[in-house]
Coordinates of C-alpha atoms in Angstrom, one line a residue:
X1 CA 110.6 228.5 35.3
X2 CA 107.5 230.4 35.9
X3 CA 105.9 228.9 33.0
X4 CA 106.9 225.7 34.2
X5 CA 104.0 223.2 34.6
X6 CA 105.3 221.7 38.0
X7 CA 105.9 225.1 39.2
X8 CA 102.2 226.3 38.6
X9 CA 101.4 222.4 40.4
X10 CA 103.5 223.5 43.3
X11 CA 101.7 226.6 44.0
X12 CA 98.2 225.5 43.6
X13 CA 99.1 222.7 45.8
X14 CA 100.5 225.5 48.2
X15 CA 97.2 227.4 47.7
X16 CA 95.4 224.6 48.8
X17 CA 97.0 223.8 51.9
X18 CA 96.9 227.5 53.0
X19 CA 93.0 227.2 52.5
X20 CA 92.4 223.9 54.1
X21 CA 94.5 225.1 57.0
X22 CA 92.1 228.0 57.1
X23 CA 89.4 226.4 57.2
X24 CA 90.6 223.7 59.6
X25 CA 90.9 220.8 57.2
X26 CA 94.0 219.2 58.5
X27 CA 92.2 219.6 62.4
X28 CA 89.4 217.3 61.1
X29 CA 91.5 215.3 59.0
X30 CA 94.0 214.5 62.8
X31 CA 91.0 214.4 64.4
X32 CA 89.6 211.8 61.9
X33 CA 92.8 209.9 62.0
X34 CA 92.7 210.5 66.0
X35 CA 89.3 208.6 66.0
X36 CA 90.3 205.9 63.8
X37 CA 93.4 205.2 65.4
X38 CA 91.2 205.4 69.0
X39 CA 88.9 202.5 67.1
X40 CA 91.6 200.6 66.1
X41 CA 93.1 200.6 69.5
X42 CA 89.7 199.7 70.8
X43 CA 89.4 197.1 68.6
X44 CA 92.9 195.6 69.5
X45 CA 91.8 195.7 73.1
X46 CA 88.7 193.4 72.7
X47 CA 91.0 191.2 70.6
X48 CA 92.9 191.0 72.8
X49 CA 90.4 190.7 75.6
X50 CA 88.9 188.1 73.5
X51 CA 91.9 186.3 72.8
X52 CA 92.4 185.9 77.2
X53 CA 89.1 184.6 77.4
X54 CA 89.9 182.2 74.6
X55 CA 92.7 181.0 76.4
X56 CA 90.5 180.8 79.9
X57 CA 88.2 178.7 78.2
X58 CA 90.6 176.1 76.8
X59 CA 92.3 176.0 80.1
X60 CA 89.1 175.4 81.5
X61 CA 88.1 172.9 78.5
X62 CA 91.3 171.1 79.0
X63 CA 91.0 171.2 83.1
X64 CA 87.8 169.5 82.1
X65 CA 89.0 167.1 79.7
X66 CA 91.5 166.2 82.4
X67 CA 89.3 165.5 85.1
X68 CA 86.8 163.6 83.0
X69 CA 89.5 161.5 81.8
X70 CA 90.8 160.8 85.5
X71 CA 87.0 160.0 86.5
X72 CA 86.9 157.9 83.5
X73 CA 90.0 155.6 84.4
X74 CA 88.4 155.5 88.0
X75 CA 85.3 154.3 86.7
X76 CA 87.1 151.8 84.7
X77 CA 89.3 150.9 87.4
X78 CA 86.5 149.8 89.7
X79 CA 84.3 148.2 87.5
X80 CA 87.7 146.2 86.6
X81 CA 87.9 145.8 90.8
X82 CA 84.0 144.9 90.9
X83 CA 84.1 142.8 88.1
X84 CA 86.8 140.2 89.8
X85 CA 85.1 140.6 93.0
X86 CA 82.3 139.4 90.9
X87 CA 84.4 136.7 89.6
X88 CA 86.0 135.5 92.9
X89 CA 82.4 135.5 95.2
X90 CA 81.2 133.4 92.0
X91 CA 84.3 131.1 92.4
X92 CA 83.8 130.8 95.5
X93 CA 80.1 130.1 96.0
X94 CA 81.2 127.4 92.9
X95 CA 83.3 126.2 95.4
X96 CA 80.8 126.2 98.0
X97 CA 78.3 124.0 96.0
X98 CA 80.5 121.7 95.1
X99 CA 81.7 120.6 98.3
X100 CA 77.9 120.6 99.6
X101 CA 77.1 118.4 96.5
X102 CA 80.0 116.3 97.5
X103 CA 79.1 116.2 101.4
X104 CA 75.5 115.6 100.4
X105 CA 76.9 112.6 98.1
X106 CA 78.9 111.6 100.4
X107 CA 76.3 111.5 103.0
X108 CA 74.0 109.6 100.8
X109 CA 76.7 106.7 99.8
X110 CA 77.3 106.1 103.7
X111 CA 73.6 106.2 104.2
X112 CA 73.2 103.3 101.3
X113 CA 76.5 101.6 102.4
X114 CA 75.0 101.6 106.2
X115 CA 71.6 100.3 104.3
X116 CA 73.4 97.8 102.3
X117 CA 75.1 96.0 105.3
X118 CA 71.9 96.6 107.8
X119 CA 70.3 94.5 105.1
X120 CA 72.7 92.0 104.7
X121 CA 72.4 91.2 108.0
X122 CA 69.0 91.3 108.1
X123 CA 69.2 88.4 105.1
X124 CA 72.3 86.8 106.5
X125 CA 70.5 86.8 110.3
X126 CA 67.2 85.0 108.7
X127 CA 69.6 82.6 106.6
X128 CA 71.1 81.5 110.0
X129 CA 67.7 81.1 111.7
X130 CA 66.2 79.4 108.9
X131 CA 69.2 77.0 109.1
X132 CA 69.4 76.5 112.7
X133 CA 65.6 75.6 112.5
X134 CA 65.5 73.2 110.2
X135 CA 68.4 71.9 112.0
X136 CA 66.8 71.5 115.4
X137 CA 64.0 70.2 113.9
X138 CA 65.3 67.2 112.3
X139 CA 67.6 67.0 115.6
X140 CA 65.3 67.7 118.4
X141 CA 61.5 66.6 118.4
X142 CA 58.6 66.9 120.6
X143 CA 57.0 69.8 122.4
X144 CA 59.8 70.7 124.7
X145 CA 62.2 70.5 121.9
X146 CA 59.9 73.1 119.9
X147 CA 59.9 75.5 123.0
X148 CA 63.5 75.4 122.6
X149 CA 63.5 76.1 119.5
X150 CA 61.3 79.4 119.6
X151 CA 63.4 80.6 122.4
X152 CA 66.7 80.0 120.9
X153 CA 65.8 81.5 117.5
X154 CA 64.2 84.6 119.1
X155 CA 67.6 85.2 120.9
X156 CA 69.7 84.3 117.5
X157 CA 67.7 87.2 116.1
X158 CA 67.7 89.1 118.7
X159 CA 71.8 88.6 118.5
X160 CA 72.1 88.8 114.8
X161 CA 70.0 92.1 114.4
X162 CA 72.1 94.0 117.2

């Protein structure tokens, strides 16, 4: 057994401890892991401080997504209300026109109509005079008979035109 190779392994490795010890080997070697494990659990807390402020800023990404969204279907809403405003003040000034076209026409036809039968009576009422005076003249003669005449076709007029 004391030839053994393990056994020399063993003792050396014993040998070795027993120095490093000495020398404070296994203090730097906690101390090393110490530090390392202090860096990893700084490094945890930034990722995980990082990860919160992740999460802050999609919250706030999707707050804003939200809101732009709701400003957008306002927006849409009232230019949907504007636009059929639109539409129903251009109905109704369409509407408007129209019925001043049609008063204006209508006007216009009484205005001709009232034309029409001033004139026919204007050609009817010089028919009748031009009647009656060829009437009385091949009835009635003389100068008398011709001041009759004037006066009675100046009242006819006169008559006719009223």
């Amino acid at each position: 057994m004391l030839f053994d190779a393990e056994f020399w392994v063993a003792v050396a490795f014993v040998v070795f401890c027993g120095i490093a010890w000495k020398m404070g080997l296994f203090d730097q070697i906690i101390g090393g892991l110490d530090k390392r494990g202090e860096r990893v659990r700084k490094e945890l807390d930034e990722a995980r401080r990082l990860r919160e402020e992740a999460q802050a800023v999609l919250a706030d990404y999707q707050r804003r997504r939200s809101e732009a969204e709701r400003e957008a279907a306002e927006i849409v809403a009232n230019a949907r209300a504007e636009a059929e405003a639109a539409a129903a003040e251009g109905h109704a000034r369409l509407n408007e026109f129209v019925a001043r076209r049609t008063k204006a026409a209508e006007t216009k036809i009484a205005q001709a109509e009232a034309q029409a039968a001033a004139e026919v009576r204007a050609a009817a009422a010089e028919a009748a005079v031009r009647v009656s005076e060829t009437i009385l003249r091949e009835k009635v003669s003389g100068d008398a008979a011709q001041d009759l005449v004037r006066r009675s076709l100046g009242e006819v007029r006169t008559r006719l035109r009223a």
